[in-house]
Amino acid sequence: PRLLYTRPMTRVYLLAAGRGRRAGGPKAWLESEGRPLLQRQLDFLRSRFPSDSLAVSIQDAWLERCRALDAAVRWTAVDPDASPLASLQALLKEAPAQGPTFLLHVDMPVWDSAVWSALEAASLQDAAVPTQGGRRGHPVLLSHESLKLIAGLDASQDRLDVWLRGRRVIEVPVAADCVLANWNEVPA
């Protein structure tokens, strides 16, 4: 497939290790259009980025299953009860980024190429986020400098969304409602 990004992108971090208590099980493995949600995310992301630029936090028990999906993806086992920030920090340690990096959760179905292109074209300061109707959505594009600071946050106390409120975040208006989607149950 033709890779679409033009900015020197080294990583896309996908958080997928959670237990999915509200969804009745890990969201990564819930079915969406006959495929696990994690597979749908990978299929979309690989249409835009090379597999070896993708890093995904998963539960340790899933390692072989995930490698079978794509051995070139950097699969990082994390505690499924850890905070999203702790999972991000594990990815930062295991798959260091060298430039601006996208971040999203497995249950955020942002499969609209125009959203990703709009963020890539943004004038990045600390971060860039898509907005829809005045509300911030996903994915988040983080600067390399921000990632260095995020690595030093206290995962037991800090939250990335709160930390971002005090940063220089570029808001990128988009016409796609998907940037606000967060599936607690994956639609069929």
PDB file of C-alpha atoms in Angstrom:
ATOM      1  CA  PRO A   1       0.000   0.000   0.000  1.00  0.00           C
ATOM      2  CA  ARG A   2       1.007   3.588  -0.640  1.00  0.00           C
ATOM      3  CA  LEU A   3       2.142   5.327   2.557  1.00  0.00           C
ATOM      4  CA  LEU A   4       0.602   8.760   2.855  1.00  0.00           C
ATOM      5  CA  TYR A   5       2.503  10.637   5.538  1.00  0.00           C
ATOM      6  CA  THR A   6       5.051  13.235   4.530  1.00  0.00           C
ATOM      7  CA  ARG A   7       6.322  14.559   7.866  1.00  0.00           C
ATOM      8  CA  PRO A   8       9.283  12.673   9.377  1.00  0.00           C
ATOM      9  CA  MET A   9       7.138  10.498  11.642  1.00  0.00           C
ATOM     10  CA  THR A  10       8.801   7.861  13.730  1.00  0.00           C
ATOM     11  CA  ARG A  11       5.986   6.493  15.862  1.00  0.00           C
ATOM     12  CA  VAL A  12       2.287   5.982  16.328  1.00  0.00           C
ATOM     13  CA  TYR A  13       1.468   4.873  19.864  1.00  0.00           C
ATOM     14  CA  LEU A  14      -1.720   2.842  20.285  1.00  0.00           C
ATOM     15  CA  LEU A  15      -2.921   2.080  23.812  1.00  0.00           C
ATOM     16  CA  ALA A  16      -4.706  -1.298  23.779  1.00  0.00           C
ATOM     17  CA  ALA A  17      -3.881  -3.090  27.044  1.00  0.00           C
ATOM     18  CA  GLY A  18      -6.932  -2.214  29.131  1.00  0.00           C
ATOM     19  CA  ARG A  19      -9.307  -4.732  30.649  1.00  0.00           C
ATOM     20  CA  GLY A  20     -12.365  -3.022  29.144  1.00  0.00           C
ATOM     21  CA  ARG A  21     -14.496  -3.356  32.259  1.00  0.00           C
ATOM     22  CA  ARG A  22     -17.246  -1.053  30.927  1.00  0.00           C
ATOM     23  CA  ALA A  23     -17.230  -2.873  27.577  1.00  0.00           C
ATOM     24  CA  GLY A  24     -17.492  -6.359  29.062  1.00  0.00           C
ATOM     25  CA  GLY A  25     -13.942  -7.334  28.131  1.00  0.00           C
ATOM     26  CA  PRO A  26     -10.778  -6.007  26.506  1.00  0.00           C
ATOM     27  CA  LYS A  27     -11.788  -3.621  23.746  1.00  0.00           C
ATOM     28  CA  ALA A  28      -8.849  -4.748  21.627  1.00  0.00           C
ATOM     29  CA  TRP A  29     -10.586  -8.072  20.995  1.00  0.00           C
ATOM     30  CA  LEU A  30     -14.195  -6.945  20.666  1.00  0.00           C
ATOM     31  CA  GLU A  31     -15.544  -7.644  17.200  1.00  0.00           C
ATOM     32  CA  SER A  32     -16.171  -4.806  14.783  1.00  0.00           C
ATOM     33  CA  GLU A  33     -17.341  -5.697  11.286  1.00  0.00           C
ATOM     34  CA  GLY A  34     -16.197  -9.283  11.819  1.00  0.00           C
ATOM     35  CA  ARG A  35     -12.692  -8.398  12.993  1.00  0.00           C
ATOM     36  CA  PRO A  36     -11.141  -7.578  16.353  1.00  0.00           C
ATOM     37  CA  LEU A  37     -11.007  -3.824  16.936  1.00  0.00           C
ATOM     38  CA  LEU A  38      -7.214  -4.056  17.283  1.00  0.00           C
ATOM     39  CA  GLN A  39      -7.025  -5.570  13.776  1.00  0.00           C
ATOM     40  CA  ARG A  40      -9.188  -2.774  12.349  1.00  0.00           C
ATOM     41  CA  GLN A  41      -6.924  -0.174  13.967  1.00  0.00           C
ATOM     42  CA  LEU A  42      -3.804  -1.849  12.566  1.00  0.00           C
ATOM     43  CA  ASP A  43      -5.308  -2.133   9.097  1.00  0.00           C
ATOM     44  CA  PHE A  44      -6.054   1.584   9.031  1.00  0.00           C
ATOM     45  CA  LEU A  45      -2.756   2.671  10.588  1.00  0.00           C
ATOM     46  CA  ARG A  46      -0.724   0.519   8.193  1.00  0.00           C
ATOM     47  CA  SER A  47      -2.433   2.274   5.302  1.00  0.00           C
ATOM     48  CA  ARG A  48      -0.724   5.472   6.476  1.00  0.00           C
ATOM     49  CA  PHE A  49       2.425   4.378   8.333  1.00  0.00           C
ATOM     50  CA  PRO A  50       4.939   1.549   8.027  1.00  0.00           C
ATOM     51  CA  SER A  51       4.364  -1.300  10.498  1.00  0.00           C
ATOM     52  CA  ASP A  52       7.709  -0.737  12.196  1.00  0.00           C
ATOM     53  CA  SER A  53       6.636   2.798  13.176  1.00  0.00           C
ATOM     54  CA  LEU A  54       3.679   1.446  15.166  1.00  0.00           C
ATOM     55  CA  ALA A  55       4.021   0.700  18.893  1.00  0.00           C
ATOM     56  CA  VAL A  56       1.127  -0.868  20.784  1.00  0.00           C
ATOM     57  CA  SER A  57       0.666  -1.463  24.504  1.00  0.00           C
ATOM     58  CA  ILE A  58      -0.961  -4.839  25.156  1.00  0.00           C
ATOM     59  CA  GLN A  59      -1.458  -7.348  27.935  1.00  0.00           C
ATOM     60  CA  ASP A  60       1.419  -9.813  28.361  1.00  0.00           C
ATOM     61  CA  ALA A  61      -0.812 -12.839  27.650  1.00  0.00           C
ATOM     62  CA  TRP A  62      -1.572 -11.444  24.172  1.00  0.00           C
ATOM     63  CA  LEU A  63       2.012 -11.190  22.941  1.00  0.00           C
ATOM     64  CA  GLU A  64       2.024 -14.194  20.587  1.00  0.00           C
ATOM     65  CA  ARG A  65      -1.479 -13.442  19.300  1.00  0.00           C
ATOM     66  CA  CYS A  66      -0.430  -9.882  18.520  1.00  0.00           C
ATOM     67  CA  ARG A  67       2.828 -10.875  16.855  1.00  0.00           C
ATOM     68  CA  ALA A  68       0.745 -13.061  14.550  1.00  0.00           C
ATOM     69  CA  LEU A  69      -1.172  -9.930  13.507  1.00  0.00           C
ATOM     70  CA  ASP A  70       2.049  -8.166  12.481  1.00  0.00           C
ATOM     71  CA  ALA A  71       5.532  -9.086  13.655  1.00  0.00           C
ATOM     72  CA  ALA A  72       6.971  -5.708  12.588  1.00  0.00           C
ATOM     73  CA  VAL A  73       4.801  -3.757  15.055  1.00  0.00           C
ATOM     74  CA  ARG A  74       6.486  -3.019  18.379  1.00  0.00           C
ATOM     75  CA  TRP A  75       4.275  -4.876  20.890  1.00  0.00           C
ATOM     76  CA  THR A  76       4.897  -3.809  24.495  1.00  0.00           C
ATOM     77  CA  ALA A  77       3.386  -5.715  27.409  1.00  0.00           C
ATOM     78  CA  VAL A  78       2.063  -3.499  30.190  1.00  0.00           C
ATOM     79  CA  ASP A  79      -0.047  -3.970  33.295  1.00  0.00           C
ATOM     80  CA  PRO A  80      -3.699  -3.865  32.153  1.00  0.00           C
ATOM     81  CA  ASP A  81      -4.596  -2.065  35.387  1.00  0.00           C
ATOM     82  CA  ALA A  82      -2.011   0.665  34.841  1.00  0.00           C
ATOM     83  CA  SER A  83      -3.078   4.159  33.856  1.00  0.00           C
ATOM     84  CA  PRO A  84      -3.014   5.237  30.207  1.00  0.00           C
ATOM     85  CA  LEU A  85      -0.079   7.494  31.099  1.00  0.00           C
ATOM     86  CA  ALA A  86       1.859   4.514  32.487  1.00  0.00           C
ATOM     87  CA  SER A  87       1.160   2.613  29.244  1.00  0.00           C
ATOM     88  CA  LEU A  88       2.349   5.573  27.188  1.00  0.00           C
ATOM     89  CA  GLN A  89       5.505   5.842  29.267  1.00  0.00           C
ATOM     90  CA  ALA A  90       6.183   2.125  28.719  1.00  0.00           C
ATOM     91  CA  LEU A  91       5.889   2.679  24.964  1.00  0.00           C
ATOM     92  CA  LEU A  92       8.205   5.685  25.177  1.00  0.00           C
ATOM     93  CA  LYS A  93      10.786   3.513  26.921  1.00  0.00           C
ATOM     94  CA  GLU A  94      10.463   0.444  24.684  1.00  0.00           C
ATOM     95  CA  ALA A  95       9.946   2.228  21.368  1.00  0.00           C
ATOM     96  CA  PRO A  96      11.493   5.696  21.685  1.00  0.00           C
ATOM     97  CA  ALA A  97      10.215   8.359  19.332  1.00  0.00           C
ATOM     98  CA  GLN A  98      12.557  10.580  17.352  1.00  0.00           C
ATOM     99  CA  GLY A  99       9.988  13.098  16.171  1.00  0.00           C
ATOM    100  CA  PRO A 100       6.334  14.078  16.393  1.00  0.00           C
ATOM    101  CA  THR A 101       4.225  11.089  17.391  1.00  0.00           C
ATOM    102  CA  PHE A 102       0.540  10.227  17.253  1.00  0.00           C
ATOM    103  CA  LEU A 103      -1.263   8.800  20.278  1.00  0.00           C
ATOM    104  CA  LEU A 104      -4.677   7.176  20.481  1.00  0.00           C
ATOM    105  CA  HIS A 105      -6.577   4.418  22.273  1.00  0.00           C
ATOM    106  CA  VAL A 106      -7.752   1.228  20.584  1.00  0.00           C
ATOM    107  CA  ASP A 107     -11.408   2.221  21.127  1.00  0.00           C
ATOM    108  CA  MET A 108     -11.104   5.465  19.175  1.00  0.00           C
ATOM    109  CA  PRO A 109     -12.187   4.662  15.592  1.00  0.00           C
ATOM    110  CA  VAL A 110     -10.574   7.592  13.796  1.00  0.00           C
ATOM    111  CA  TRP A 111     -10.398   5.936  10.388  1.00  0.00           C
ATOM    112  CA  ASP A 112     -10.711   9.128   8.373  1.00  0.00           C
ATOM    113  CA  SER A 113      -7.503   9.915   6.487  1.00  0.00           C
ATOM    114  CA  ALA A 114      -8.435  13.599   6.261  1.00  0.00           C
ATOM    115  CA  VAL A 115      -8.163  13.918  10.063  1.00  0.00           C
ATOM    116  CA  TRP A 116      -4.648  12.494  10.118  1.00  0.00           C
ATOM    117  CA  SER A 117      -3.577  14.636   7.158  1.00  0.00           C
ATOM    118  CA  ALA A 118      -4.935  17.773   8.816  1.00  0.00           C
ATOM    119  CA  LEU A 119      -2.938  17.072  11.977  1.00  0.00           C
ATOM    120  CA  GLU A 120       0.203  16.307   9.985  1.00  0.00           C
ATOM    121  CA  ALA A 121      -0.147  19.655   8.220  1.00  0.00           C
ATOM    122  CA  ALA A 122      -0.622  21.583  11.473  1.00  0.00           C
ATOM    123  CA  SER A 123       2.047  23.883  12.815  1.00  0.00           C
ATOM    124  CA  LEU A 124       3.005  21.744  15.817  1.00  0.00           C
ATOM    125  CA  GLN A 125       4.027  23.321  19.102  1.00  0.00           C
ATOM    126  CA  ASP A 126       3.587  20.983  22.108  1.00  0.00           C
ATOM    127  CA  ALA A 127       0.661  19.064  20.636  1.00  0.00           C
ATOM    128  CA  ALA A 128      -2.070  19.186  18.011  1.00  0.00           C
ATOM    129  CA  VAL A 129      -5.594  17.826  18.395  1.00  0.00           C
ATOM    130  CA  PRO A 130      -8.557  17.660  16.050  1.00  0.00           C
ATOM    131  CA  THR A 131     -11.672  19.531  17.097  1.00  0.00           C
ATOM    132  CA  GLN A 132     -15.273  18.969  16.134  1.00  0.00           C
ATOM    133  CA  GLY A 133     -17.957  21.422  17.236  1.00  0.00           C
ATOM    134  CA  GLY A 134     -15.513  23.136  19.595  1.00  0.00           C
ATOM    135  CA  ARG A 135     -14.627  19.892  21.415  1.00  0.00           C
ATOM    136  CA  ARG A 136     -11.167  18.348  21.386  1.00  0.00           C
ATOM    137  CA  GLY A 137     -10.853  14.812  20.041  1.00  0.00           C
ATOM    138  CA  HIS A 138      -8.331  12.206  18.954  1.00  0.00           C
ATOM    139  CA  PRO A 139      -5.739  11.302  17.883  1.00  0.00           C
ATOM    140  CA  VAL A 140      -3.269  13.597  19.610  1.00  0.00           C
ATOM    141  CA  LEU A 141      -0.080  14.545  17.794  1.00  0.00           C
ATOM    142  CA  LEU A 142       2.682  15.144  20.361  1.00  0.00           C
ATOM    143  CA  SER A 143       5.935  16.976  19.701  1.00  0.00           C
ATOM    144  CA  HIS A 144       9.203  15.231  20.409  1.00  0.00           C
ATOM    145  CA  GLU A 145       9.923  17.799  23.132  1.00  0.00           C
ATOM    146  CA  SER A 146       6.571  17.051  24.801  1.00  0.00           C
ATOM    147  CA  LEU A 147       7.296  13.332  24.768  1.00  0.00           C
ATOM    148  CA  LYS A 148      10.501  13.963  26.716  1.00  0.00           C
ATOM    149  CA  LEU A 149       8.502  15.834  29.373  1.00  0.00           C
ATOM    150  CA  ILE A 150       5.751  13.200  29.432  1.00  0.00           C
ATOM    151  CA  ALA A 151       8.353  10.514  30.143  1.00  0.00           C
ATOM    152  CA  GLY A 152       9.119  12.293  33.424  1.00  0.00           C
ATOM    153  CA  LEU A 153       5.534  12.631  34.674  1.00  0.00           C
ATOM    154  CA  ASP A 154       4.369  10.630  37.695  1.00  0.00           C
ATOM    155  CA  ALA A 155       1.990   8.005  36.299  1.00  0.00           C
ATOM    156  CA  SER A 156       0.493   7.392  39.738  1.00  0.00           C
ATOM    157  CA  GLN A 157      -0.675  11.018  39.990  1.00  0.00           C
ATOM    158  CA  ASP A 158      -0.548  12.741  36.620  1.00  0.00           C
ATOM    159  CA  ARG A 159      -2.910  12.485  33.653  1.00  0.00           C
ATOM    160  CA  LEU A 160      -1.972  13.358  30.104  1.00  0.00           C
ATOM    161  CA  ASP A 161      -5.208  15.244  29.401  1.00  0.00           C
ATOM    162  CA  VAL A 162      -4.674  17.449  32.461  1.00  0.00           C
ATOM    163  CA  TRP A 163      -1.006  18.001  31.584  1.00  0.00           C
ATOM    164  CA  LEU A 164      -1.979  19.050  28.047  1.00  0.00           C
ATOM    165  CA  ARG A 165      -4.275  21.796  29.402  1.00  0.00           C
ATOM    166  CA  GLY A 166      -1.199  23.772  30.401  1.00  0.00           C
ATOM    167  CA  ARG A 167       0.636  23.267  27.115  1.00  0.00           C
ATOM    168  CA  ARG A 168       0.622  24.940  23.703  1.00  0.00           C
ATOM    169  CA  VAL A 169      -1.938  22.777  21.926  1.00  0.00           C
ATOM    170  CA  ILE A 170      -2.908  23.596  18.352  1.00  0.00           C
ATOM    171  CA  GLU A 171      -6.584  22.897  17.694  1.00  0.00           C
ATOM    172  CA  VAL A 172      -7.280  21.667  14.168  1.00  0.00           C
ATOM    173  CA  PRO A 173     -10.971  21.915  13.174  1.00  0.00           C
ATOM    174  CA  VAL A 174     -12.134  18.887  11.195  1.00  0.00           C
ATOM    175  CA  ALA A 175     -15.469  17.837   9.702  1.00  0.00           C
ATOM    176  CA  ALA A 176     -15.279  14.257  11.042  1.00  0.00           C
ATOM    177  CA  ASP A 177     -17.412  13.236  14.025  1.00  0.00           C
ATOM    178  CA  CYS A 178     -15.200  10.177  14.543  1.00  0.00           C
ATOM    179  CA  VAL A 179     -12.626  12.300  16.419  1.00  0.00           C
ATOM    180  CA  LEU A 180     -15.029  12.386  19.374  1.00  0.00           C
ATOM    181  CA  ALA A 181     -15.932   8.671  19.264  1.00  0.00           C
ATOM    182  CA  ASN A 182     -14.909   6.429  22.128  1.00  0.00           C
ATOM    183  CA  TRP A 183     -16.488   2.997  22.024  1.00  0.00           C
ATOM    184  CA  ASN A 184     -17.364   1.359  25.316  1.00  0.00           C
ATOM    185  CA  GLU A 185     -19.142  -1.234  23.237  1.00  0.00           C
ATOM    186  CA  VAL A 186     -18.028  -1.867  19.694  1.00  0.00           C
ATOM    187  CA  PRO A 187     -20.931  -1.613  17.250  1.00  0.00           C
ATOM    188  CA  ALA A 188     -21.433  -4.602  14.961  1.00  0.00           C
TER     189      ALA A 188
END
